[in-house]
Tab-separated table of C-alpha atoms in Angstrom:
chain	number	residue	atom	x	y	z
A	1	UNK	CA	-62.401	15.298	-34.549
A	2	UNK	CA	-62.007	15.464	-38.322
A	3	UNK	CA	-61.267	18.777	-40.131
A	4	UNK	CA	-63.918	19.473	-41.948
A	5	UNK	CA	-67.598	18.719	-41.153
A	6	UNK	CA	-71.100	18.835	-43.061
A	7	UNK	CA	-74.544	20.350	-42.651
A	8	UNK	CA	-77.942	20.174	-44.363
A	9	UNK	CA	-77.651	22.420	-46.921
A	10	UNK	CA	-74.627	20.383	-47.767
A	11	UNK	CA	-71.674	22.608	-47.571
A	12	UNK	CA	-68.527	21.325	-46.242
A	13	UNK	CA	-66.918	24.150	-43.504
A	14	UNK	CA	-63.267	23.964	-42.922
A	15	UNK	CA	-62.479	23.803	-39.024
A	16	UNK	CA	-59.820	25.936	-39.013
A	17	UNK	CA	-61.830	29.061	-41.312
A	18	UNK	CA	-64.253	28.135	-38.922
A	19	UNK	CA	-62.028	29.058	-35.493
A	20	UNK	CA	-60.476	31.958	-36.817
A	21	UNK	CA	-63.929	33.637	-37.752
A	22	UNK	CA	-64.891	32.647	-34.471
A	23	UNK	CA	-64.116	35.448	-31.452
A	24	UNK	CA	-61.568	33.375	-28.805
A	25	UNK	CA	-64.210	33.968	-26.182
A	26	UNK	CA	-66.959	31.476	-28.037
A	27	UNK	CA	-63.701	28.543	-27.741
A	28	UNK	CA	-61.162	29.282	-25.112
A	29	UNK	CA	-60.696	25.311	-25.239
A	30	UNK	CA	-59.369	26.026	-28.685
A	31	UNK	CA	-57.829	29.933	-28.627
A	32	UNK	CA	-56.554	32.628	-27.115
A	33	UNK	CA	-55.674	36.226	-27.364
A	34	UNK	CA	-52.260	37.768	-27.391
A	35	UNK	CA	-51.985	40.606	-24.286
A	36	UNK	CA	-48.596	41.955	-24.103
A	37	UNK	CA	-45.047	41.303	-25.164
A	38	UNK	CA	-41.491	42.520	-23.184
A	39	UNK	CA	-38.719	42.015	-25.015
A	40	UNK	CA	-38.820	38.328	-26.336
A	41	UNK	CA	-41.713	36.718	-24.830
A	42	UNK	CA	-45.600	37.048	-25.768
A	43	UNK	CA	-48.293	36.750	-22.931
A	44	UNK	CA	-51.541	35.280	-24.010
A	45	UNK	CA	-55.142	34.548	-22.117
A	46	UNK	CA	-57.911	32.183	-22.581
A	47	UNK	CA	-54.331	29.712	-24.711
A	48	UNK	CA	-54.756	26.225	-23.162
A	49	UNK	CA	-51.878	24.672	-24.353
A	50	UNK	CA	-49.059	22.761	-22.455
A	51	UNK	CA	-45.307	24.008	-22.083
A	52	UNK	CA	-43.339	22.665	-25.405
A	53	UNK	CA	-46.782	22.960	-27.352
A	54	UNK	CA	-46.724	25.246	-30.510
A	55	UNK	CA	-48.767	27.698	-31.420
A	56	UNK	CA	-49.708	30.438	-34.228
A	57	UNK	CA	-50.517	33.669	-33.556
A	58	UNK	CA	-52.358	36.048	-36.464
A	59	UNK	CA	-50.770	39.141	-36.983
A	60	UNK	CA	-52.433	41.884	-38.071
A	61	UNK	CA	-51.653	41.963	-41.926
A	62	UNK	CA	-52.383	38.109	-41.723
A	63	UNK	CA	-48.725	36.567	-41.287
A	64	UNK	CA	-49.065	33.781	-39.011
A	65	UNK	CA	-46.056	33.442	-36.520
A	66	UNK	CA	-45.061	30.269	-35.339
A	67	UNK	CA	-44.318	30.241	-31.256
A	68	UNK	CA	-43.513	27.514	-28.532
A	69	UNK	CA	-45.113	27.606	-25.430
A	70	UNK	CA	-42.382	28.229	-22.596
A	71	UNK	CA	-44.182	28.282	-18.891
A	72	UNK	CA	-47.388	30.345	-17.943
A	73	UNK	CA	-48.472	32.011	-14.829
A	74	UNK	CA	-52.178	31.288	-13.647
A	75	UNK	CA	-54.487	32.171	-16.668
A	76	UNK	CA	-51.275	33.711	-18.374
A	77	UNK	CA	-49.382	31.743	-21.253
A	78	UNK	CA	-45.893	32.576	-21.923
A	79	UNK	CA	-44.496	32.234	-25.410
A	80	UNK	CA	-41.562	32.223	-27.482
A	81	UNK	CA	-41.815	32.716	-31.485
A	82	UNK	CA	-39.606	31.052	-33.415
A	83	UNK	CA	-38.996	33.803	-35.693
A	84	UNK	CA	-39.219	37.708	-35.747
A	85	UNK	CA	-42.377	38.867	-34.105
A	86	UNK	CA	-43.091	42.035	-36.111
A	87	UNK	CA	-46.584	43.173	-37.428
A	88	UNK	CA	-48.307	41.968	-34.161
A	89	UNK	CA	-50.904	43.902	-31.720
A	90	UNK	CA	-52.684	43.370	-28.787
A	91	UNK	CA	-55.463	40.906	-29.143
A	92	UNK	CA	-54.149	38.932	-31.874
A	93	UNK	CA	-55.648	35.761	-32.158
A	94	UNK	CA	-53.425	32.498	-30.867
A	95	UNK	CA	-54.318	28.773	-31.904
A	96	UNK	CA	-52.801	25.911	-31.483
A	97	UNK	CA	-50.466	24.493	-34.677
A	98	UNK	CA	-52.444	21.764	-36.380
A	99	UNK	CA	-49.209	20.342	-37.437
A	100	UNK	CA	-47.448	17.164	-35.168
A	101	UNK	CA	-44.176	17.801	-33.776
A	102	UNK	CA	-42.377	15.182	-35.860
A	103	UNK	CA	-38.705	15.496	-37.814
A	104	UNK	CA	-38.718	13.920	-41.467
A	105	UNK	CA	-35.509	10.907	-41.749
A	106	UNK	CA	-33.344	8.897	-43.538
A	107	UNK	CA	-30.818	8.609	-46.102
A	108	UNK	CA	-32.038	11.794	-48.152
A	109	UNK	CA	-30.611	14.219	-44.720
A	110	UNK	CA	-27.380	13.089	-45.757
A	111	UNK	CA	-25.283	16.195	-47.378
A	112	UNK	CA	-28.612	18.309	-46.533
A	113	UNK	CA	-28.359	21.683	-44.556
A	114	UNK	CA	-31.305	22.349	-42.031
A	115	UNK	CA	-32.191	25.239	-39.717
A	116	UNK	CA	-33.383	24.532	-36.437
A	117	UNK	CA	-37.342	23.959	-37.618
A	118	UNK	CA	-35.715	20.941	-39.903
A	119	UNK	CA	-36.259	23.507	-42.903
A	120	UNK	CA	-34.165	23.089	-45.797
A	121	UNK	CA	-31.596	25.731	-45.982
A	122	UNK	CA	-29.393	24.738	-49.068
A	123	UNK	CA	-31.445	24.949	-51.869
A	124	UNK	CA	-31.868	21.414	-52.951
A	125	UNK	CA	-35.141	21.366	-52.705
A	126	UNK	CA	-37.365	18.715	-50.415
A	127	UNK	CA	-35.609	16.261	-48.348
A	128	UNK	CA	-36.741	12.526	-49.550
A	129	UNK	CA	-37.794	11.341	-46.046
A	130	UNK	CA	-37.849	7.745	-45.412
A	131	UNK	CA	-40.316	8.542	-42.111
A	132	UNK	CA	-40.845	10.584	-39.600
A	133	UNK	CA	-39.915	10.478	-35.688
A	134	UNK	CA	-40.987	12.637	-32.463
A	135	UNK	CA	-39.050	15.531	-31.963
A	136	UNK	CA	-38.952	14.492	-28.683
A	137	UNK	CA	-36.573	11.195	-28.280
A	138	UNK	CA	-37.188	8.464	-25.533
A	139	UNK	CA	-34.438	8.168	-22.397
A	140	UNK	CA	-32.226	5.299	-22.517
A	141	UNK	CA	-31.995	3.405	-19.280
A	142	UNK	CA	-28.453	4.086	-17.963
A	143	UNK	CA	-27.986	0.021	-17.402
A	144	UNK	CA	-29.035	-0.893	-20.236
A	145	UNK	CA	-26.347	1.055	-22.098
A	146	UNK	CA	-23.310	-0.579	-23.926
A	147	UNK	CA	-20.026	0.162	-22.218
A	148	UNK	CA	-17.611	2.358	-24.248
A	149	UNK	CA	-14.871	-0.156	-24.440
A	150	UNK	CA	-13.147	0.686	-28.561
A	151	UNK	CA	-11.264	3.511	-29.767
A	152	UNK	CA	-12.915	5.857	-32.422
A	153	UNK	CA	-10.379	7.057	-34.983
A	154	UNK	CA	-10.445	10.914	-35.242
A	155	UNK	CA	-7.638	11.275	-37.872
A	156	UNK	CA	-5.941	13.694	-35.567
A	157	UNK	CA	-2.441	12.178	-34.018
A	158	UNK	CA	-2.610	14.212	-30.476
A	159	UNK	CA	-6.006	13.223	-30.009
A	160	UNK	CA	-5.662	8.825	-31.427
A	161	UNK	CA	-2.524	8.522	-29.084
A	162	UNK	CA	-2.411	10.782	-26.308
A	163	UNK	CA	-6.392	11.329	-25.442
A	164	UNK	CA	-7.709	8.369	-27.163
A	165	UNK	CA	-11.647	9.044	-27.957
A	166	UNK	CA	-13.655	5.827	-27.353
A	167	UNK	CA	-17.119	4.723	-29.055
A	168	UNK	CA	-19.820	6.268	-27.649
A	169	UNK	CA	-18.073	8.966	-25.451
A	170	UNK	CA	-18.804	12.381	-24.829
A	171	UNK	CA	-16.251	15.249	-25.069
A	172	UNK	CA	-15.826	18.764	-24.715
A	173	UNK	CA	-13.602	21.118	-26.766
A	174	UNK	CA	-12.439	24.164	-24.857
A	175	UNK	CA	-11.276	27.213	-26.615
A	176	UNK	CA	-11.604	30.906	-26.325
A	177	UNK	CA	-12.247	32.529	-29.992
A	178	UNK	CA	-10.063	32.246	-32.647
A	179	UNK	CA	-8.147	29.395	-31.781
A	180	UNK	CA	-8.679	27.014	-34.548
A	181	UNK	CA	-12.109	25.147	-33.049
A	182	UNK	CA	-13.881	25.112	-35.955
A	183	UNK	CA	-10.345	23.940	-38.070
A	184	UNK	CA	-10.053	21.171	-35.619
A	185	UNK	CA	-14.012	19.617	-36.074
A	186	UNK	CA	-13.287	19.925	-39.704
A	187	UNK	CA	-10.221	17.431	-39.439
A	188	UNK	CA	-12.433	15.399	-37.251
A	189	UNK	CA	-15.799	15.497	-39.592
A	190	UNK	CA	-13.188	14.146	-42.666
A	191	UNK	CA	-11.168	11.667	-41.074
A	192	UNK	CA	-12.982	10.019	-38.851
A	193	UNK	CA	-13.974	6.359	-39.463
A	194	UNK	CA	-17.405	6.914	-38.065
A	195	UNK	CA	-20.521	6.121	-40.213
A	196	UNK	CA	-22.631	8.904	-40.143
A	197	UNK	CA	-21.445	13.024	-38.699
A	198	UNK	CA	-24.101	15.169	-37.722
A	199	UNK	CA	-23.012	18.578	-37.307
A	200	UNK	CA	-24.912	21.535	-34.749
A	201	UNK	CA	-23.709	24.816	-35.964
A	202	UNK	CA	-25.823	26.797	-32.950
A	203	UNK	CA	-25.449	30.536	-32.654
A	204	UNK	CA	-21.965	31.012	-34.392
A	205	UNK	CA	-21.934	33.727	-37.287
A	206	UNK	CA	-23.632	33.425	-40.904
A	207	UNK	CA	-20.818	33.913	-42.468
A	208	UNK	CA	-19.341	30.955	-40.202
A	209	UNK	CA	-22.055	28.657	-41.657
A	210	UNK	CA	-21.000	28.451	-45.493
A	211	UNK	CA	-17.592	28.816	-44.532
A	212	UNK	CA	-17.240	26.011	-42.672
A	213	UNK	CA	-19.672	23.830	-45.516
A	214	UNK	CA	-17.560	24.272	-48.296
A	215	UNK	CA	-14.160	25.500	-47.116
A	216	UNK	CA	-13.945	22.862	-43.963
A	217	UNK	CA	-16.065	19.938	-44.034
A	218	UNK	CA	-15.697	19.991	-48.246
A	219	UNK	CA	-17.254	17.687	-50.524
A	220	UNK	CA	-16.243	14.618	-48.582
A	221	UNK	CA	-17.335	15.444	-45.623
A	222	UNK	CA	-20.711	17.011	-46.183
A	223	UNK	CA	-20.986	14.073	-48.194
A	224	UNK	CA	-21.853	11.468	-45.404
A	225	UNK	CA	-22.954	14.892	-43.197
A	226	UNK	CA	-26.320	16.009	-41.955
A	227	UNK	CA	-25.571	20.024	-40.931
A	228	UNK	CA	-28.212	21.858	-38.467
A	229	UNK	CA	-27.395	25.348	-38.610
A	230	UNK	CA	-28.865	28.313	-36.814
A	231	UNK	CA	-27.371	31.118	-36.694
A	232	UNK	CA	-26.474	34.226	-33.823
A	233	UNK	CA	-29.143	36.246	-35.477
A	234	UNK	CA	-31.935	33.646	-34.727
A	235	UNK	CA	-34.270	33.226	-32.053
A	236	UNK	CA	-33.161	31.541	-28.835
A	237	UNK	CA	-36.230	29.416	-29.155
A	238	UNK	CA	-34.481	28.380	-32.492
A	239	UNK	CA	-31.530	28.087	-31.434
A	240	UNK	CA	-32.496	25.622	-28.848
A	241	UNK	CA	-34.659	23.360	-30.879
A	242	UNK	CA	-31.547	23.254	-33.279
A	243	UNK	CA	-29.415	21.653	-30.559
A	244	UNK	CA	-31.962	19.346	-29.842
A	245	UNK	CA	-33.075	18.806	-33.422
A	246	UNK	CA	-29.558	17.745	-34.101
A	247	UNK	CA	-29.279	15.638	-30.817
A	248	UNK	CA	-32.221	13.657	-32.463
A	249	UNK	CA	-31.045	12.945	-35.756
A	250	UNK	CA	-28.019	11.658	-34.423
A	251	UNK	CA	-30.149	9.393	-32.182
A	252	UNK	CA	-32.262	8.463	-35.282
A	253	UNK	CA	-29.038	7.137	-37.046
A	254	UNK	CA	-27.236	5.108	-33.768
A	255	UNK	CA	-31.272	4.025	-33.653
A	256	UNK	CA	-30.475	1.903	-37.562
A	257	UNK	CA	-27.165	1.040	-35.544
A	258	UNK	CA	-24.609	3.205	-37.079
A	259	UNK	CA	-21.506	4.807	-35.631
A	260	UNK	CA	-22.657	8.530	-35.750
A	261	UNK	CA	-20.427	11.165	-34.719
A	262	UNK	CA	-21.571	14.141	-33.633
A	263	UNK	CA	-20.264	17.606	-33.216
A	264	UNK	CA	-21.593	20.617	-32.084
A	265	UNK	CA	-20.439	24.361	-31.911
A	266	UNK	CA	-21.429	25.346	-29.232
A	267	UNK	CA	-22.677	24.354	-25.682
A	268	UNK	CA	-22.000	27.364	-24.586
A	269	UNK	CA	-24.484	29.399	-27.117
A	270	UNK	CA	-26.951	26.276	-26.078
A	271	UNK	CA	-26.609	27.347	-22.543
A	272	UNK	CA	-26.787	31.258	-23.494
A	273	UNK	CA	-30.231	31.002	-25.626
A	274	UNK	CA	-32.046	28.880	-22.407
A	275	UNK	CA	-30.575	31.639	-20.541
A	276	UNK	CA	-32.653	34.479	-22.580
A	277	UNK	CA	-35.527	32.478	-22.672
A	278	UNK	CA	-35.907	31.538	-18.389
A	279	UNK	CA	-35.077	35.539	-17.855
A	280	UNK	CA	-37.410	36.266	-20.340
A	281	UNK	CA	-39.960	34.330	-18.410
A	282	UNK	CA	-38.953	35.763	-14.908
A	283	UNK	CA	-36.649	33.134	-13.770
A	284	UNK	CA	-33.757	34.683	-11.543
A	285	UNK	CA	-30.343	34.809	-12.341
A	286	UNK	CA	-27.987	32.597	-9.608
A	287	UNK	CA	-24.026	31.956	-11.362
A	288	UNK	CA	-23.139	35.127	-13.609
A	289	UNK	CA	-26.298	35.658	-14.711
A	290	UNK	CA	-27.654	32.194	-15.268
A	291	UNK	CA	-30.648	30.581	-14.002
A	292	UNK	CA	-30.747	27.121	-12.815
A	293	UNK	CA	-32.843	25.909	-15.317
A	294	UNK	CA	-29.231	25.647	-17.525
A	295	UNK	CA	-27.334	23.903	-15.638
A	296	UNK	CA	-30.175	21.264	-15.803
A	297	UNK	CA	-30.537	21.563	-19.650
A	298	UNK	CA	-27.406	21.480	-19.604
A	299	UNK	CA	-27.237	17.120	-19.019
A	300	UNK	CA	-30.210	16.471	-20.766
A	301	UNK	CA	-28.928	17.132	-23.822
A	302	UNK	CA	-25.589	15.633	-23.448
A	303	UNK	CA	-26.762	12.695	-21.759
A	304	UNK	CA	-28.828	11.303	-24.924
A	305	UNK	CA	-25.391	11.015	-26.768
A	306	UNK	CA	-23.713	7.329	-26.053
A	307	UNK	CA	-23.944	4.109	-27.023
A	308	UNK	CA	-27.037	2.721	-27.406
A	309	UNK	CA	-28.193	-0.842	-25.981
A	310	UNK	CA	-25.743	-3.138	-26.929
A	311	UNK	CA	-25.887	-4.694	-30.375
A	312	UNK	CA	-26.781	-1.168	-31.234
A	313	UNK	CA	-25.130	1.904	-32.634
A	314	UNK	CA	-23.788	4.810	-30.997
A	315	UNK	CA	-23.019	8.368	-30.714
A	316	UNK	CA	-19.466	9.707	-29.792
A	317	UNK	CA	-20.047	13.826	-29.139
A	318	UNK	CA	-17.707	16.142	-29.484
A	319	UNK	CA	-19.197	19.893	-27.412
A	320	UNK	CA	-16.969	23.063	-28.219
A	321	UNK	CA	-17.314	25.308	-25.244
A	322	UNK	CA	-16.256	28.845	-25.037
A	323	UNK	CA	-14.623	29.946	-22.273
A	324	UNK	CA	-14.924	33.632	-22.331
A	325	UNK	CA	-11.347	35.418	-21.988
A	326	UNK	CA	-9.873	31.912	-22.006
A	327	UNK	CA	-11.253	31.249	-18.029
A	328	UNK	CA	-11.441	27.834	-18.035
A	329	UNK	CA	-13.717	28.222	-14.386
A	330	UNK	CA	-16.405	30.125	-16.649
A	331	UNK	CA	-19.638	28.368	-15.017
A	332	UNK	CA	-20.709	26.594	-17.994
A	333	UNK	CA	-17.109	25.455	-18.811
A	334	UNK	CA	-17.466	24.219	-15.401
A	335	UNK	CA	-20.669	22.307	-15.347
A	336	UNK	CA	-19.544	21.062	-18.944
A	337	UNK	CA	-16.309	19.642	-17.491
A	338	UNK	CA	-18.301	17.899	-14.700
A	339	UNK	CA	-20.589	15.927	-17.195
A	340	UNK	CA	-18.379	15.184	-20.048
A	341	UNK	CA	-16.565	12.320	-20.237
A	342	UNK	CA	-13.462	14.127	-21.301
A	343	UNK	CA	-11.961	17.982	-22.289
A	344	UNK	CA	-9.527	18.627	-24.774
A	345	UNK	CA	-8.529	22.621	-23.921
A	346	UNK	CA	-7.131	24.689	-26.790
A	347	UNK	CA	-4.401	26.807	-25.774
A	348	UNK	CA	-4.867	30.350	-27.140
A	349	UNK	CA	-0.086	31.229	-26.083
A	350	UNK	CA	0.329	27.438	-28.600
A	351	UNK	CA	-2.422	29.224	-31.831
A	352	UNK	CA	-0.274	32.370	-31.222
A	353	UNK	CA	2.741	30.437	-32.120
A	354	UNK	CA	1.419	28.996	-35.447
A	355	UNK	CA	0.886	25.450	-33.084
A	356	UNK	CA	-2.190	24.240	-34.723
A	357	UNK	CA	-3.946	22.011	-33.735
A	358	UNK	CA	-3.366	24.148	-30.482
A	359	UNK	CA	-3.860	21.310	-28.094
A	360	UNK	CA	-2.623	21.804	-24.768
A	361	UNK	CA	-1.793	18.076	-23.739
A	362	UNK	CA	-0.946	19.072	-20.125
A	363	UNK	CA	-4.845	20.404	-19.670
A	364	UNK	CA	-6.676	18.018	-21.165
A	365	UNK	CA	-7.750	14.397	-20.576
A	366	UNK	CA	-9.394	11.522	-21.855
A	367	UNK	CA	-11.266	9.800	-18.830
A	368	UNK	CA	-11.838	6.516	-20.959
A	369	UNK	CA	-9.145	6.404	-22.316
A	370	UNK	CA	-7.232	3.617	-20.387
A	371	UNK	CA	-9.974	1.538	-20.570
A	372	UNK	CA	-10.203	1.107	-24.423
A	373	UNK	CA	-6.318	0.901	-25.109
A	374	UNK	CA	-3.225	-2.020	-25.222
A	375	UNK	CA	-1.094	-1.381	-21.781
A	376	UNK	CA	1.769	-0.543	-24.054
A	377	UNK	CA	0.172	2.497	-25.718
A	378	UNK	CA	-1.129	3.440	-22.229
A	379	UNK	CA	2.622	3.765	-21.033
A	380	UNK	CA	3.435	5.319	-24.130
A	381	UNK	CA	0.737	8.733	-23.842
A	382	UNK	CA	1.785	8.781	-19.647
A	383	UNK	CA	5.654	8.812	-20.244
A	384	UNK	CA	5.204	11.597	-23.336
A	385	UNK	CA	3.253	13.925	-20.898
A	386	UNK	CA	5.817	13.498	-18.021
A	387	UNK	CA	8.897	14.342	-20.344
A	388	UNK	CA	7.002	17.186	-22.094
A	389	UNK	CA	5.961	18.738	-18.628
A	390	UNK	CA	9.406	18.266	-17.154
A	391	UNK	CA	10.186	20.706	-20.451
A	392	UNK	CA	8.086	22.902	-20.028
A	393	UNK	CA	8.770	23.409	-15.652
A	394	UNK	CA	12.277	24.128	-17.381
A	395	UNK	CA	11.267	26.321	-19.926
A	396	UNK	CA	11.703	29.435	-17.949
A	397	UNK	CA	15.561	28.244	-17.281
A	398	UNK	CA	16.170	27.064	-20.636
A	399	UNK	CA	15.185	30.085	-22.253
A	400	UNK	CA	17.264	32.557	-20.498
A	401	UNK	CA	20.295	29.892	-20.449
A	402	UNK	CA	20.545	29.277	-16.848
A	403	UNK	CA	19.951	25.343	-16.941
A	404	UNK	CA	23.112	23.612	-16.918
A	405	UNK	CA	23.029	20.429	-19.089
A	406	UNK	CA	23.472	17.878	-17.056
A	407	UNK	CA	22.046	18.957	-14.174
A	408	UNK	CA	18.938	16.101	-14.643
A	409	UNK	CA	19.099	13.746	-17.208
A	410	UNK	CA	15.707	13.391	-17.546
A	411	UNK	CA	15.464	17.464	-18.574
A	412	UNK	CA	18.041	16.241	-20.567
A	413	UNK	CA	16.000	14.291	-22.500
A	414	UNK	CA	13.260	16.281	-22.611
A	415	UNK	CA	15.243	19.084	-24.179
A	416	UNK	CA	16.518	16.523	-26.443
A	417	UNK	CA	12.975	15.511	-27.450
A	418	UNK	CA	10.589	18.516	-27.502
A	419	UNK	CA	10.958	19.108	-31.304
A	420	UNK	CA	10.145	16.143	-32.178
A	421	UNK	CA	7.141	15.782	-29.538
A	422	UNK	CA	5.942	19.376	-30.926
A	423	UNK	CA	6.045	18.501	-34.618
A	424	UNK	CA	4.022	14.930	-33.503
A	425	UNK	CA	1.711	17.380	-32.150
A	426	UNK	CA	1.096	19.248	-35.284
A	427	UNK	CA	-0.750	18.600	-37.945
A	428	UNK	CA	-1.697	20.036	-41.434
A	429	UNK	CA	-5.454	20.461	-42.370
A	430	UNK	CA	-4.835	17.657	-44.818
A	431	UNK	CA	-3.255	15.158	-42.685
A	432	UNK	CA	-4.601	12.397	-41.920
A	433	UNK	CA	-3.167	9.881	-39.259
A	434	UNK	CA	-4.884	6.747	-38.235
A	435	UNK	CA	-4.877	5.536	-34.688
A	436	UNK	CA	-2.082	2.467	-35.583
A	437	UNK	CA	0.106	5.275	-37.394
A	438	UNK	CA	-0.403	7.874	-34.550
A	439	UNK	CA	0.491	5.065	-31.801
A	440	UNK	CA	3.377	3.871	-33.663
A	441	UNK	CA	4.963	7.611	-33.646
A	442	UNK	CA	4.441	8.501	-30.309
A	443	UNK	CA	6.419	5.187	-29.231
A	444	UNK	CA	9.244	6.592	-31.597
A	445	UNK	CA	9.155	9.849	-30.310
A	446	UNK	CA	9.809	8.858	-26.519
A	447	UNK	CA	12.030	5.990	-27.693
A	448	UNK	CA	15.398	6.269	-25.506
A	449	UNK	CA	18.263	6.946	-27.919
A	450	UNK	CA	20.025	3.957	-29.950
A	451	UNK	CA	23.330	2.966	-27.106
A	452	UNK	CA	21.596	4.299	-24.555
């Protein structure tokens, strides 16, 4: 069907005057009419749209308001707008967007700032797309993935030699608030040796969101950056379609074969804006107030990161995940954990003590890691964490002065050693240290003493 169309006389009617002059009754096939709303979700009749269809509903002083179809209920179509829904009333006409769900690409996203709608947020003006793409990405077929088998250089020494990130992995960041999350993707987003970061900034703060432009990622690191930001004052529809929106640029960019690294803060706010939309919709609550419907988003979205077919790029994700009064068995920390390929916990007691970055080594794990490193630097990272948590099962003793030296030479050596493990440990925000320079400390820094 074109837009426009001709009669005798000849004018030339535009299809879409033409449907909104029309009553919804004359074209249900085309229309509907909005019929109530509760809380965040419209309910429309006579709207024949599918779920993840958009639609734009008239309000009453003629602002059109852009809104995603979300489930229905026999003749009843549940929506979600994308924005405020103010200045609306019952019967307010609802057609379907004329616009195709596609994402502009290509070199001009790099050092661009986008909300979840792939808006421009920064200022620059129009992004020079080289083409467009579906919103909606294609699966990879699980077998026809490339193995992770290299190391990814993060720049950050507790991470390159004792939970050594490979190519194409997928890892979680656990923290509570405060603890220097945001800091430690920073480090990551200017020192890795990836080609291309894509950074999800989904339901943190505004303020968060310059903040972390100019004062962490910087010049260099916005430089070879694409940001997707939506903040905790957006919709949850928004929200959600900026996780995914920067899930797909990511896959656009391992797609020209580049080594794409992507962060995003959070999974947890992910989780929490499917939430409001399924109780929104009537779906019951089962873990803490979640419905089951997140725990299945939950692996769609992580599982499009990876490498791609081999030959290909890839996409090595790092997920922050709160965990809310530091409970590590909060149930989306836990369904995180089960998915991920890895966690890297940040210890709220180590940020206290000026430890940054406040990685607790004992809690965390790489579960690739052994796979993608020399046997040498394996044995290296196991016999670090044995003498550091032989240090800190003494700790208690030590502190109050009841160990006797002597008693176990291997406390011994810990106690020896556990300055120099906790300054290899820290690092400034302007240090970088390469995976070679990061393995070649740790081996000096559990290297038995000269006459020993």
């Amino acid at each position: 069907m074109t837009d426009s169309f001709s009669v005798d006389n000849p004018i030339t009617v535009n299809l879409n005057t033409l449907v909104n002059a029309i009553p919804a009754q004359i074209h249900p096939e085309i229309s509907g009419r909005l019929t109530r709303m509760v809380g965040l979700t419209l309910e429309a009749v006579g709207c024949h749209s599918i779920v993840g269809d958009r639609c734009i509903i008239h309000g009453a002083s003629g602002q059109e308001i852009e809104a995603e179809v979300v489930g229905f209920d026999g003749d009843r179509t549940f929506l979600m707008p994308l924005t405020t829904a103010d200045g609306l009333k019952p019967g307010a006409l609802v057609t379907p967007a004329d616009t195709i769900n596609e994402i502009p690409v290509g070199w001009g996203l790099l050092g661009r700032v986008l909300d979840g709608a792939g808006n421009v947020l920064d200022g620059k003006g129009p992004i020079e797309a080289d083409s467009h793409i579906p919103f909606n990405g294609s699966i990879i077929n699980p077998l026809q993935r490339a193995p992770i088998r290299e190391p990814l250089d993060v720049g950050i020494k507790a991470i390159n030699g004792l939970l050594t990130v490979g190519v194409g992995q997928r890892i979680g960041l656990f923290a509570g608030s405060g603890v220097g999350k945001s800091m430690l993707l920073g480090m990551m987003t200017r020192f890795t040796n990836a080609d291309i970061v894509v950074v999800g900034l989904i339901g943190e703060r505004g303020r968060e969101v310059k903040e972390f432009i100019e004062d962490i990622l910087g010049d260099e690191g916005l430089s070879r950056s694409v940001v997707v930001a939506s903040p905790a004052d957006d919709s949850p529809l928004m929200r959600l379609r900026a996780s995914m929106l920067t899930t797909r640029i990511a896959e656009h960019f391992r797609d020209q074969g580049k080594r794409v690294l992507l962060l995003m803060d959070s999974l947890t706010r992910y989780a929490q804006a499917q939430r409001e939309i399924a109780l929104s919709v009537g779906e019951p609550p089962a873990t803490r107030g979640y419905p089951p419907s997140v725990f299945a988003k939950i692996p769609q979205l992580v599982e499009r990161a990876g490498n791609g077919k081999p030959g290909e790029g890839s996409i090595t994700a790092f997920y922050t995940v709160l965990t809310e009064g530091d409970d590590q068995q909060d149930p989306i920390a836990d369904a995180a954990r089960a998915i991920l390929d890895g966690h890297i916990v940040l210890s709220r007691s180590l940020a206290e003590e000026g430890h940054y970055p406040a990685i607790d080594v004992e809690a965390s794990i790489s579960r690739v890691m052994p796979n993608i490193i020399a046997p040498a630097h394996l044995g290296s990272a196991q016999k670090f964490k044995q003498i550091y948590a032989r240090y800190q099962q003494a700790r208690d003793l030590i502190s109050v002065g009841a160990y006797v030296p002597g008693s176990d030479p291997q406390t011994d050596f810990a106690i020896e050693r556990i300055e120099r493990m906790k300054q290899f440990l820290q690092q400034g925000l302007g240090d970088k240290a390469g995976v070679e320079v990061s393995v070649s400390q740790l081996a000096n820094v559990i290297a038995p003493a000269k006459g020993n």
